[in-house]
Amino acid sequence: MTARDVSVYRCQQCGYASPKAGTCPDCLRAGGGWVQLVEERPRPVRGTRGSVATSDGPRPLKDISMQHDNRVRTGIGELDRVLGGGVVQGSLVLIGGDPGVGKSTLLLQAACALAQVAPPVLYVTAEESAAQVKMRADRLGVVSDRLLLMTETDLSVVQASLDDVKPRGLVVDSIQTVFLPELESAPGSVAQVRECGARLMTLAKGRSIATFLVGHVTKDGAIAGPRVLEHLVDTVLYFEGEQHHAYRVLRAVKNRFGSTNEIGVFEMAEGGLVEVTNPSGFFLAERPQGAPGSVVVSSLEGTRPVLLELQALVARASAAMPRRTVLGADYNRVCLLLAVLEKRAGVPLGSQDVFVNVAGGGQVTEPAADLGIVIAAASSYMDRPVPADVLVLGEVGLTGEVRAIAGLDQRLREAAALGFRRAIVPRSNLLEPTKAPIKVHGVATVADALAAVLGEGDPA
Ligand code: TYD
Ligand code: MG
């Protein structure tokens, strides 16, 4: 018996392999409980896998020519930006997300858009019937005679049809439901997912097909089956949604052809996914006018500034121990900022309950929102509104100083485009005057900022 003939026993959760049957020690250690290893019979070697890059031996890097036009814009701007300016021909893109978040919808729309610019496109559905996909397509209003649909779970059949179709774009929905018949394990098992992924990678590279894979996400947030898939593909995008909101965020977590800092925002509407090209307007739609405790800040999501409304409610404490409740921001950071507000600006919060919330279910992670939190709390305490056209930016230190932030110009330009006319910014950011068409007011301390925004007379 040679090493080739021996079975391996593989964990279907993490891909751990062992020569003996039993349970997975890695998953047990990681708190995943007892996971039974599954036998994998050896696969006849047919040389289908191979390496994906064709080699011509070593060459000087400077002599290697590059095709500049191998990126195709799908026409869905938000998707193109997250991909790094369009999808690269011959690349393999994995789109992960919870069931029902809209992966099939997004890819059907993308496939149709791609079919306009890089036909033909083959959409392989291994989950839904052709009629189901057709129904969705009708609902989305996508029609294209250059978009071909194939209902197939056997990947070798798909592969065989590529010669006839010669697609420039391929969608496989989903990687967990397709299989290769030469493997014994069931669709969705680690072995199948890994081999199918590898096969599709070879096909994408070899035939220069822009390939999209749908991957379902398990309860614990990983793409079901193996993490090996994430290593294999060129780009991993996550499609996430908020349960109570119609918006969906597309996020790059790995991208060999672009930045991983970009997000794309969509709204799930009657007629499918609609791009939200102006996410700030979307987030701010329900903003109350002239209400104390509401402040708008700008948070950088990747290279794109997103305006967020911070709300604070300060009310006399009902118990001896005042409450602090924070949603959408870091609890400890808010406590720190409230302490700074009390000590450095003399706003007595010791006997007050404070509630802080980011409207619309948003999240602030950046210190640039510090000053906004401070002003929102002070505004609520003083019962004095912050003018609606004022944006507040700045990091706050423990001595009450307002510190410089990154990307000021970009944030101000976005705010100006959305109708903000004045901004409170760190004074140290103004050593070079900003070119953004907005009136800026530099502040050095929290007390300065309070005087500027909430002081008597005309603010800012
Ligand atoms: P789907 O793309 O099937 O999700 P996934 O492939 O990620 O499982 O989308 C499913 C949800 O989207 C479903 O609950 C209905 C909703 N939806 C709309 O609201 N509008 C639409 O136009 C479409 C096609 C779907
Ligand atoms: Mg689906």
Short mmCIF file of C-alpha atoms and ligand atoms in Angstrom, two decimals:
data_model
loop_
_atom_site.label_atom_id
_atom_site.label_comp_id
_atom_site.label_asym_id
_atom_site.label_seq_id
_atom_site.Cartn_x
_atom_site.Cartn_y
_atom_site.Cartn_z
CA MET A 1 0.00 0.00 0.00
CA THR A 2 1.43 3.39 -0.94
CA ALA A 3 0.76 6.66 0.78
CA ARG A 4 -1.68 7.51 -2.04
CA ASP A 5 -4.05 4.66 -1.19
CA VAL A 6 -4.52 5.65 2.44
CA SER A 7 -7.66 7.50 3.50
CA VAL A 8 -7.43 10.63 5.57
CA TYR A 9 -9.97 11.63 8.17
CA ARG A 10 -10.90 15.26 7.91
CA CYS A 11 -12.79 17.67 10.15
CA GLN A 12 -15.67 19.22 8.22
CA GLN A 13 -15.52 22.38 10.31
CA CYS A 14 -11.89 23.42 10.15
CA GLY A 15 -10.21 21.09 7.68
CA TYR A 16 -7.98 19.34 10.25
CA ALA A 17 -6.68 16.06 8.78
CA SER A 18 -5.68 12.92 10.64
CA PRO A 19 -4.63 9.42 9.54
CA LYS A 20 -7.02 7.94 12.12
CA ALA A 21 -10.76 8.17 12.67
CA GLY A 22 -11.98 10.06 15.74
CA THR A 23 -12.90 13.59 16.73
CA CYS A 24 -11.20 16.86 15.88
CA PRO A 25 -8.74 18.02 18.57
CA ASP A 26 -8.53 21.56 17.11
CA CYS A 27 -12.26 22.19 17.27
CA LEU A 28 -12.43 20.75 20.79
CA ARG A 29 -9.64 23.07 21.92
CA ALA A 30 -11.35 26.03 20.28
CA GLY A 31 -14.56 25.29 22.14
CA GLY A 32 -16.40 23.76 19.19
CA GLY A 33 -17.18 20.53 21.01
CA TRP A 34 -16.75 17.02 19.64
CA VAL A 35 -16.67 17.12 15.86
CA GLN A 36 -16.47 13.75 14.14
CA LEU A 37 -13.76 13.38 11.48
CA VAL A 38 -15.02 12.15 8.12
CA GLU A 39 -13.15 9.68 5.96
CA GLU A 40 -11.87 10.98 2.64
CA ARG A 41 -10.83 8.37 0.09
CA PRO A 42 -7.89 9.23 -2.10
CA ARG A 43 -8.72 10.87 -5.38
CA PRO A 44 -7.47 9.50 -8.69
CA VAL A 45 -4.71 11.87 -9.75
CA ARG A 46 -5.65 13.52 -13.01
CA GLY A 47 -3.59 16.63 -12.88
CA THR A 48 -6.61 18.88 -12.94
CA ARG A 49 -5.52 20.92 -10.05
CA GLY A 50 -1.97 21.93 -10.80
CA SER A 51 -0.65 25.39 -10.21
CA VAL A 52 -2.73 28.29 -11.39
CA ALA A 53 0.09 30.49 -12.61
CA THR A 54 1.81 29.36 -15.76
CA SER A 55 5.55 29.69 -15.40
CA ASP A 56 8.08 30.62 -18.07
CA GLY A 57 11.02 30.46 -15.70
CA PRO A 58 12.62 33.42 -13.96
CA ARG A 59 12.50 36.76 -15.77
CA PRO A 60 13.46 40.27 -14.71
CA LEU A 61 10.43 41.94 -13.11
CA LYS A 62 10.82 45.04 -15.26
CA ASP A 63 10.45 42.99 -18.47
CA ILE A 64 7.08 41.62 -17.47
CA SER A 65 4.36 43.32 -19.43
CA MET A 66 0.94 43.87 -18.02
CA GLN A 67 -2.37 44.18 -19.70
CA HIS A 68 -4.05 47.32 -18.48
CA ASP A 69 -7.48 46.61 -19.80
CA ASN A 70 -8.16 43.36 -17.98
CA ARG A 71 -10.49 45.00 -15.51
CA VAL A 72 -14.16 45.14 -16.40
CA ARG A 73 -16.58 47.52 -14.80
CA THR A 74 -19.81 45.71 -14.09
CA GLY A 75 -21.74 48.95 -14.14
CA ILE A 76 -22.86 48.52 -10.54
CA GLY A 77 -20.77 51.34 -9.11
CA GLU A 78 -20.79 50.22 -5.50
CA LEU A 79 -19.68 46.70 -6.43
CA ASP A 80 -17.00 48.01 -8.79
CA ARG A 81 -15.54 50.25 -6.13
CA VAL A 82 -15.35 47.46 -3.54
CA LEU A 83 -13.65 45.24 -6.13
CA GLY A 84 -11.04 47.96 -6.68
CA GLY A 85 -12.45 49.57 -9.83
CA GLY A 86 -14.17 46.66 -11.54
CA VAL A 87 -13.69 42.92 -11.67
CA VAL A 88 -10.40 41.55 -13.00
CA GLN A 89 -10.73 39.05 -15.84
CA GLY A 90 -9.53 35.67 -14.64
CA SER A 91 -10.05 36.43 -10.97
CA LEU A 92 -12.08 34.43 -8.48
CA VAL A 93 -14.31 36.44 -6.15
CA LEU A 94 -16.05 34.88 -3.16
CA ILE A 95 -19.15 36.62 -1.83
CA GLY A 96 -20.10 35.47 1.64
CA GLY A 97 -23.14 36.35 3.67
CA ASP A 98 -26.07 35.11 5.74
CA PRO A 99 -28.86 33.28 3.97
CA GLY A 100 -31.40 35.78 2.68
CA VAL A 101 -29.14 38.81 2.80
CA GLY A 102 -29.34 39.18 -0.97
CA LYS A 103 -26.30 37.41 -2.44
CA SER A 104 -28.22 35.80 -5.29
CA THR A 105 -29.99 39.08 -5.99
CA LEU A 106 -26.72 41.01 -6.10
CA LEU A 107 -25.02 38.47 -8.35
CA LEU A 108 -27.95 38.19 -10.73
CA GLN A 109 -27.93 41.96 -11.12
CA ALA A 110 -24.14 41.95 -11.48
CA ALA A 111 -24.24 39.08 -14.00
CA CYS A 112 -26.74 40.96 -16.10
CA ALA A 113 -24.74 44.18 -15.96
CA LEU A 114 -21.57 42.27 -16.79
CA ALA A 115 -23.30 40.61 -19.73
CA GLN A 116 -23.77 44.07 -21.25
CA VAL A 117 -20.05 44.87 -21.21
CA ALA A 118 -18.33 41.45 -21.29
CA PRO A 119 -20.71 38.90 -22.83
CA PRO A 120 -21.56 36.14 -22.52
CA VAL A 121 -22.04 35.50 -18.82
CA LEU A 122 -23.00 32.09 -17.45
CA TYR A 123 -25.03 31.95 -14.24
CA VAL A 124 -24.92 28.50 -12.66
CA THR A 125 -27.55 27.93 -10.03
CA ALA A 126 -27.20 24.85 -7.88
CA GLU A 127 -29.74 25.93 -5.28
CA GLU A 128 -32.76 27.21 -7.11
CA SER A 129 -34.72 26.01 -10.11
CA ALA A 130 -34.52 27.88 -13.39
CA ALA A 131 -38.08 29.06 -12.80
CA GLN A 132 -37.15 30.55 -9.44
CA VAL A 133 -34.25 32.45 -10.95
CA LYS A 134 -36.43 33.60 -13.82
CA MET A 135 -39.00 34.86 -11.34
CA ARG A 136 -36.34 36.83 -9.52
CA ALA A 137 -34.97 38.17 -12.78
CA ASP A 138 -38.45 39.36 -13.78
CA ARG A 139 -38.85 41.03 -10.46
CA LEU A 140 -35.49 42.74 -10.87
CA GLY A 141 -36.31 43.66 -14.43
CA VAL A 142 -33.06 42.20 -15.72
CA VAL A 143 -33.19 40.92 -19.25
CA SER A 144 -30.26 40.06 -21.44
CA ASP A 145 -29.89 37.50 -24.19
CA ARG A 146 -26.20 37.38 -23.39
CA LEU A 147 -26.85 36.06 -19.89
CA LEU A 148 -27.15 32.28 -19.87
CA LEU A 149 -28.66 30.30 -17.05
CA MET A 150 -27.69 26.76 -16.14
CA THR A 151 -29.27 24.65 -13.42
CA GLU A 152 -26.53 22.23 -12.49
CA THR A 153 -24.87 20.88 -9.38
CA ASP A 154 -22.18 18.80 -11.08
CA LEU A 155 -19.18 21.06 -11.63
CA SER A 156 -17.68 18.76 -14.25
CA VAL A 157 -20.78 19.28 -16.40
CA VAL A 158 -20.39 23.04 -15.96
CA GLN A 159 -16.76 22.72 -16.95
CA ALA A 160 -17.68 20.75 -20.06
CA SER A 161 -20.15 23.41 -21.15
CA LEU A 162 -17.56 26.17 -20.96
CA ASP A 163 -16.14 25.19 -24.35
CA ASP A 164 -19.50 25.83 -26.02
CA VAL A 165 -20.43 28.94 -24.13
CA LYS A 166 -16.99 30.56 -23.83
CA PRO A 167 -18.21 32.87 -21.08
CA ARG A 168 -16.26 35.90 -19.95
CA GLY A 169 -18.14 35.96 -16.69
CA LEU A 170 -19.25 33.04 -14.50
CA VAL A 171 -21.38 32.97 -11.36
CA VAL A 172 -21.61 29.82 -9.22
CA ASP A 173 -24.43 29.95 -6.67
CA SER A 174 -23.36 28.42 -4.34
CA ILE A 175 -20.01 26.74 -3.67
CA GLN A 176 -21.65 24.61 -0.95
CA THR A 177 -24.10 22.96 -3.35
CA VAL A 178 -21.88 22.12 -6.32
CA PHE A 179 -19.73 18.99 -6.35
CA LEU A 180 -17.13 17.07 -8.31
CA PRO A 181 -18.26 13.47 -8.95
CA GLU A 182 -14.78 11.99 -8.55
CA LEU A 183 -14.77 12.89 -4.86
CA GLU A 184 -16.69 10.66 -2.51
CA SER A 185 -17.67 13.23 0.07
CA ALA A 186 -20.97 15.08 0.00
CA PRO A 187 -21.46 18.58 -1.44
CA GLY A 188 -20.62 21.20 1.17
CA SER A 189 -17.96 19.06 2.84
CA VAL A 190 -14.50 20.48 3.26
CA ALA A 191 -13.06 18.22 0.59
CA GLN A 192 -15.71 19.17 -1.98
CA VAL A 193 -15.64 22.88 -1.25
CA ARG A 194 -11.86 22.96 -1.43
CA GLU A 195 -11.59 20.95 -4.63
CA CYS A 196 -14.45 22.78 -6.33
CA GLY A 197 -12.85 26.08 -5.36
CA ALA A 198 -9.50 24.95 -6.72
CA ARG A 199 -11.10 23.73 -9.95
CA LEU A 200 -12.89 27.01 -10.47
CA MET A 201 -9.67 28.91 -9.78
CA THR A 202 -7.90 26.90 -12.49
CA LEU A 203 -10.75 27.54 -14.91
CA ALA A 204 -10.93 31.25 -14.10
CA LYS A 205 -7.19 31.74 -14.56
CA GLY A 206 -6.79 29.41 -17.52
CA ARG A 207 -9.72 30.80 -19.50
CA SER A 208 -9.60 34.33 -18.15
CA ILE A 209 -13.16 34.23 -16.80
CA ALA A 210 -14.27 36.69 -14.15
CA THR A 211 -15.73 34.23 -11.65
CA PHE A 212 -18.02 34.90 -8.69
CA LEU A 213 -18.74 32.32 -6.01
CA VAL A 214 -21.50 32.51 -3.45
CA GLY A 215 -20.56 31.17 -0.03
CA HIS A 216 -22.99 30.79 2.84
CA VAL A 217 -21.93 31.88 6.26
CA THR A 218 -22.36 29.66 9.28
CA LYS A 219 -23.80 30.75 12.60
CA ASP A 220 -20.38 31.68 13.94
CA GLY A 221 -19.68 33.96 11.00
CA ALA A 222 -17.16 31.97 8.99
CA ILE A 223 -17.77 30.94 5.40
CA ALA A 224 -19.16 27.45 5.86
CA GLY A 225 -16.76 24.62 5.47
CA PRO A 226 -13.16 25.53 5.13
CA ARG A 227 -11.21 28.61 5.64
CA VAL A 228 -9.06 27.15 2.87
CA LEU A 229 -11.43 28.75 0.39
CA GLU A 230 -10.53 32.19 1.67
CA HIS A 231 -6.83 31.52 1.10
CA LEU A 232 -7.47 30.21 -2.36
CA VAL A 233 -9.60 32.94 -3.94
CA ASP A 234 -8.40 36.37 -5.05
CA THR A 235 -11.07 38.42 -3.36
CA VAL A 236 -13.39 37.80 -0.43
CA LEU A 237 -16.37 40.11 -0.06
CA TYR A 238 -18.86 39.96 2.77
CA PHE A 239 -22.40 41.06 2.22
CA GLU A 240 -23.89 42.13 5.51
CA GLY A 241 -27.21 43.51 6.55
CA GLU A 242 -28.82 45.06 9.54
CA GLN A 243 -31.84 43.12 10.60
CA HIS A 244 -34.09 46.11 11.06
CA HIS A 245 -32.84 48.19 8.19
CA ALA A 246 -33.14 47.83 4.50
CA TYR A 247 -29.52 48.71 3.85
CA ARG A 248 -26.85 46.16 3.04
CA VAL A 249 -23.12 46.74 3.21
CA LEU A 250 -20.67 45.03 0.88
CA ARG A 251 -17.22 44.87 2.43
CA ALA A 252 -13.91 43.57 1.09
CA VAL A 253 -12.04 41.47 3.64
CA LYS A 254 -9.40 40.26 1.20
CA ASN A 255 -8.55 41.69 -2.19
CA ARG A 256 -5.55 40.86 -4.32
CA PHE A 257 -6.59 43.57 -6.77
CA GLY A 258 -7.56 46.47 -4.56
CA SER A 259 -7.99 47.95 -1.15
CA THR A 260 -9.85 46.16 1.63
CA ASN A 261 -10.98 49.46 3.09
CA GLU A 262 -13.84 50.07 0.73
CA ILE A 263 -17.49 49.51 1.44
CA GLY A 264 -20.45 49.59 -0.88
CA VAL A 265 -23.91 50.43 0.39
CA PHE A 266 -27.11 49.04 -1.08
CA GLU A 267 -30.74 49.21 -0.16
CA MET A 268 -33.00 46.18 -0.60
CA ALA A 269 -36.04 47.55 -2.37
CA GLU A 270 -39.04 46.18 -4.26
CA GLY A 271 -37.10 45.92 -7.48
CA GLY A 272 -33.92 44.42 -5.99
CA LEU A 273 -30.79 46.06 -4.67
CA VAL A 274 -30.46 49.76 -5.26
CA GLU A 275 -27.10 51.46 -4.87
CA VAL A 276 -26.94 54.02 -2.13
CA THR A 277 -24.46 56.37 -3.73
CA ASN A 278 -24.97 58.91 -1.00
CA PRO A 279 -24.87 56.91 2.23
CA SER A 280 -24.70 60.01 4.40
CA GLY A 281 -28.06 61.23 3.10
CA PHE A 282 -29.44 57.79 3.77
CA PHE A 283 -28.23 57.74 7.36
CA LEU A 284 -29.32 61.28 8.07
CA ALA A 285 -32.77 61.13 6.51
CA GLU A 286 -34.66 61.09 9.77
CA ARG A 287 -32.61 63.64 11.62
CA PRO A 288 -34.66 65.84 13.93
CA GLN A 289 -34.28 69.60 13.45
CA GLY A 290 -33.46 71.84 16.38
CA ALA A 291 -33.41 69.03 18.94
CA PRO A 292 -30.83 69.21 21.73
CA GLY A 293 -28.44 66.26 22.04
CA SER A 294 -28.05 65.59 18.32
CA VAL A 295 -24.69 66.10 16.60
CA VAL A 296 -23.43 65.05 13.17
CA VAL A 297 -19.93 63.62 12.87
CA SER A 298 -18.04 62.16 9.94
CA SER A 299 -16.58 58.70 10.19
CA LEU A 300 -14.08 57.41 7.62
CA GLU A 301 -15.13 53.98 6.33
CA GLY A 302 -12.17 52.99 4.23
CA THR A 303 -11.52 55.92 1.97
CA ARG A 304 -15.08 57.11 2.14
CA PRO A 305 -16.43 59.49 4.75
CA VAL A 306 -19.82 58.57 6.16
CA LEU A 307 -21.84 61.08 8.09
CA LEU A 308 -23.40 59.77 11.27
CA GLU A 309 -25.79 61.33 13.71
CA LEU A 310 -24.84 60.94 17.36
CA GLN A 311 -27.55 61.37 19.95
CA ALA A 312 -27.19 61.87 23.67
CA LEU A 313 -29.84 62.13 26.32
CA VAL A 314 -28.82 63.46 29.71
CA ALA A 315 -31.45 63.21 32.41
CA ARG A 316 -31.47 63.48 36.20
CA ALA A 317 -30.49 60.09 37.65
CA SER A 318 -33.34 58.13 39.13
CA ALA A 319 -31.09 55.99 41.31
CA ALA A 320 -28.08 56.78 43.50
CA MET A 321 -25.84 55.26 40.86
CA PRO A 322 -26.20 57.19 37.57
CA ARG A 323 -26.65 55.07 34.45
CA ARG A 324 -24.53 55.11 31.33
CA THR A 325 -26.01 53.36 28.30
CA VAL A 326 -24.15 53.36 25.00
CA LEU A 327 -25.26 51.96 21.64
CA GLY A 328 -23.04 52.06 18.57
CA ALA A 329 -19.93 53.42 20.31
CA ASP A 330 -17.36 52.10 22.73
CA TYR A 331 -18.74 52.16 26.28
CA ASN A 332 -15.44 52.87 28.03
CA ARG A 333 -14.54 55.62 25.60
CA VAL A 334 -17.89 57.34 26.21
CA CYS A 335 -17.36 57.11 29.99
CA LEU A 336 -13.93 58.66 29.56
CA LEU A 337 -15.32 61.48 27.42
CA LEU A 338 -18.07 62.20 29.95
CA ALA A 339 -15.43 62.43 32.69
CA VAL A 340 -13.44 64.89 30.55
CA LEU A 341 -16.60 66.94 29.96
CA GLU A 342 -17.26 67.14 33.69
CA LYS A 343 -13.71 67.86 34.82
CA ARG A 344 -12.42 70.08 31.99
CA ALA A 345 -15.56 71.92 30.95
CA GLY A 346 -17.41 71.95 34.26
CA VAL A 347 -20.55 70.14 33.11
CA PRO A 348 -21.74 68.25 36.22
CA LEU A 349 -22.80 64.80 35.09
CA GLY A 350 -22.26 62.94 38.37
CA SER A 351 -25.95 62.91 39.21
CA GLN A 352 -27.19 62.46 35.63
CA ASP A 353 -28.10 59.39 33.62
CA VAL A 354 -26.47 59.53 30.17
CA PHE A 355 -27.67 57.62 27.11
CA VAL A 356 -25.63 57.73 23.90
CA ASN A 357 -26.84 56.29 20.61
CA VAL A 358 -25.74 56.32 16.99
CA ALA A 359 -28.87 56.89 14.93
CA GLY A 360 -29.86 54.42 12.26
CA GLY A 361 -28.03 51.53 13.88
CA GLY A 362 -24.64 52.88 12.76
CA GLN A 363 -21.35 52.38 14.55
CA VAL A 364 -18.56 54.81 15.37
CA THR A 365 -15.13 53.34 15.90
CA GLU A 366 -12.96 56.37 15.26
CA PRO A 367 -11.58 58.82 17.82
CA ALA A 368 -12.54 61.59 15.36
CA ALA A 369 -16.07 61.23 16.72
CA ASP A 370 -14.96 62.03 20.31
CA LEU A 371 -15.77 65.72 20.17
CA GLY A 372 -19.17 64.92 18.70
CA ILE A 373 -20.01 62.70 21.67
CA VAL A 374 -18.88 65.38 24.12
CA ILE A 375 -20.90 68.09 22.38
CA ALA A 376 -23.98 65.88 22.11
CA ALA A 377 -23.93 65.19 25.87
CA ALA A 378 -23.36 68.86 26.69
CA SER A 379 -26.09 69.93 24.27
CA SER A 380 -28.58 67.62 25.93
CA TYR A 381 -27.54 68.69 29.43
CA MET A 382 -27.84 72.40 28.56
CA ASP A 383 -30.98 71.73 26.52
CA ARG A 384 -29.53 73.81 23.71
CA PRO A 385 -29.55 72.40 20.15
CA VAL A 386 -26.52 72.27 17.89
CA PRO A 387 -27.34 74.15 14.64
CA ALA A 388 -28.38 71.72 11.92
CA ASP A 389 -25.72 72.80 9.43
CA VAL A 390 -22.75 72.28 11.78
CA LEU A 391 -20.44 69.27 11.57
CA VAL A 392 -18.27 68.43 14.61
CA LEU A 393 -14.89 66.68 14.31
CA GLY A 394 -11.99 66.04 16.66
CA GLU A 395 -10.31 63.59 18.97
CA VAL A 396 -10.47 64.46 22.66
CA GLY A 397 -7.60 63.84 25.10
CA LEU A 398 -7.78 63.46 28.88
CA THR A 399 -6.66 67.01 29.54
CA GLY A 400 -9.57 68.27 27.48
CA GLU A 401 -7.44 69.09 24.44
CA VAL A 402 -8.87 68.61 20.95
CA ARG A 403 -6.42 66.67 18.82
CA ALA A 404 -5.89 66.55 15.06
CA ILE A 405 -7.63 63.91 12.95
CA ALA A 406 -6.83 62.24 9.63
CA GLY A 407 -8.58 62.87 6.33
CA LEU A 408 -10.07 66.24 7.29
CA ASP A 409 -10.40 67.64 3.76
CA GLN A 410 -12.17 64.59 2.50
CA ARG A 411 -14.65 64.62 5.35
CA LEU A 412 -15.33 68.32 4.94
CA ARG A 413 -15.88 68.01 1.21
CA GLU A 414 -18.42 65.25 1.71
CA ALA A 415 -20.20 67.26 4.40
CA ALA A 416 -20.23 70.37 2.19
CA ALA A 417 -21.71 68.35 -0.65
CA LEU A 418 -24.53 67.30 1.66
CA GLY A 419 -25.42 70.80 2.69
CA PHE A 420 -23.36 71.40 5.82
CA ARG A 421 -22.04 74.95 5.92
CA ARG A 422 -19.95 75.11 9.09
CA ALA A 423 -17.57 72.71 10.81
CA ILE A 424 -15.94 72.64 14.22
CA VAL A 425 -12.49 71.08 13.71
CA PRO A 426 -9.27 70.67 15.72
CA ARG A 427 -7.21 73.86 15.54
CA SER A 428 -4.05 71.83 14.93
CA ASN A 429 -5.62 70.57 11.69
CA LEU A 430 -5.76 74.12 10.34
CA LEU A 431 -2.02 74.76 10.03
CA GLU A 432 -2.71 74.40 6.35
CA PRO A 433 -5.96 76.02 5.27
CA THR A 434 -8.55 73.60 4.00
CA LYS A 435 -9.76 73.85 0.41
CA ALA A 436 -13.19 72.44 1.18
CA PRO A 437 -16.06 74.85 0.52
CA ILE A 438 -17.20 75.02 4.12
CA LYS A 439 -16.63 77.52 6.92
CA VAL A 440 -14.30 76.00 9.50
CA HIS A 441 -13.78 77.02 13.10
CA GLY A 442 -10.68 75.63 14.83
CA VAL A 443 -10.86 74.74 18.52
CA ALA A 444 -8.04 73.72 20.86
CA THR A 445 -10.03 72.50 23.86
CA VAL A 446 -13.38 71.00 24.75
CA ALA A 447 -14.31 74.28 26.51
CA ASP A 448 -13.53 76.20 23.26
CA ALA A 449 -15.74 73.85 21.32
CA LEU A 450 -18.63 74.18 23.78
CA ALA A 451 -18.39 77.96 23.61
CA ALA A 452 -18.31 77.84 19.81
CA VAL A 453 -21.27 75.52 19.31
CA LEU A 454 -23.48 76.03 22.32
CA GLY A 455 -22.36 79.46 23.52
CA GLU A 456 -24.62 82.50 23.52
CA GLY A 457 -25.01 84.42 20.29
CA ASP A 458 -24.29 83.10 16.84
CA PRO A 459 -22.58 79.70 17.03
CA ALA A 460 -19.44 78.85 15.10
P1 TYD B 1 -31.53 36.42 -1.97
O1 TYD B 1 -30.78 37.13 -3.03
O2 TYD B 1 -32.30 35.20 -2.38
O3 TYD B 1 -30.60 36.06 -0.74
P2 TYD B 1 -29.40 35.00 -0.62
O4 TYD B 1 -29.04 34.54 -1.98
O5 TYD B 1 -28.31 35.77 0.08
O6 TYD B 1 -29.90 33.92 0.26
O7 TYD B 1 -32.52 37.50 -1.34
C1 TYD B 1 -33.48 37.11 -0.50
C2 TYD B 1 -34.25 38.24 0.13
O8 TYD B 1 -34.28 39.44 -0.59
C3 TYD B 1 -35.67 37.77 0.25
O9 TYD B 1 -36.00 37.75 1.62
C4 TYD B 1 -36.49 38.72 -0.51
C5 TYD B 1 -35.61 39.91 -0.67
N1 TYD B 1 -35.83 40.58 -1.96
C6 TYD B 1 -36.41 41.85 -2.02
O10 TYD B 1 -36.77 42.44 -1.00
N2 TYD B 1 -36.56 42.47 -3.24
C7 TYD B 1 -36.19 41.87 -4.40
O11 TYD B 1 -36.35 42.45 -5.48
C8 TYD B 1 -35.61 40.56 -4.33
C9 TYD B 1 -35.19 39.83 -5.57
C10 TYD B 1 -35.44 39.96 -3.10
MG MG B 2 -29.29 32.59 -2.77
#
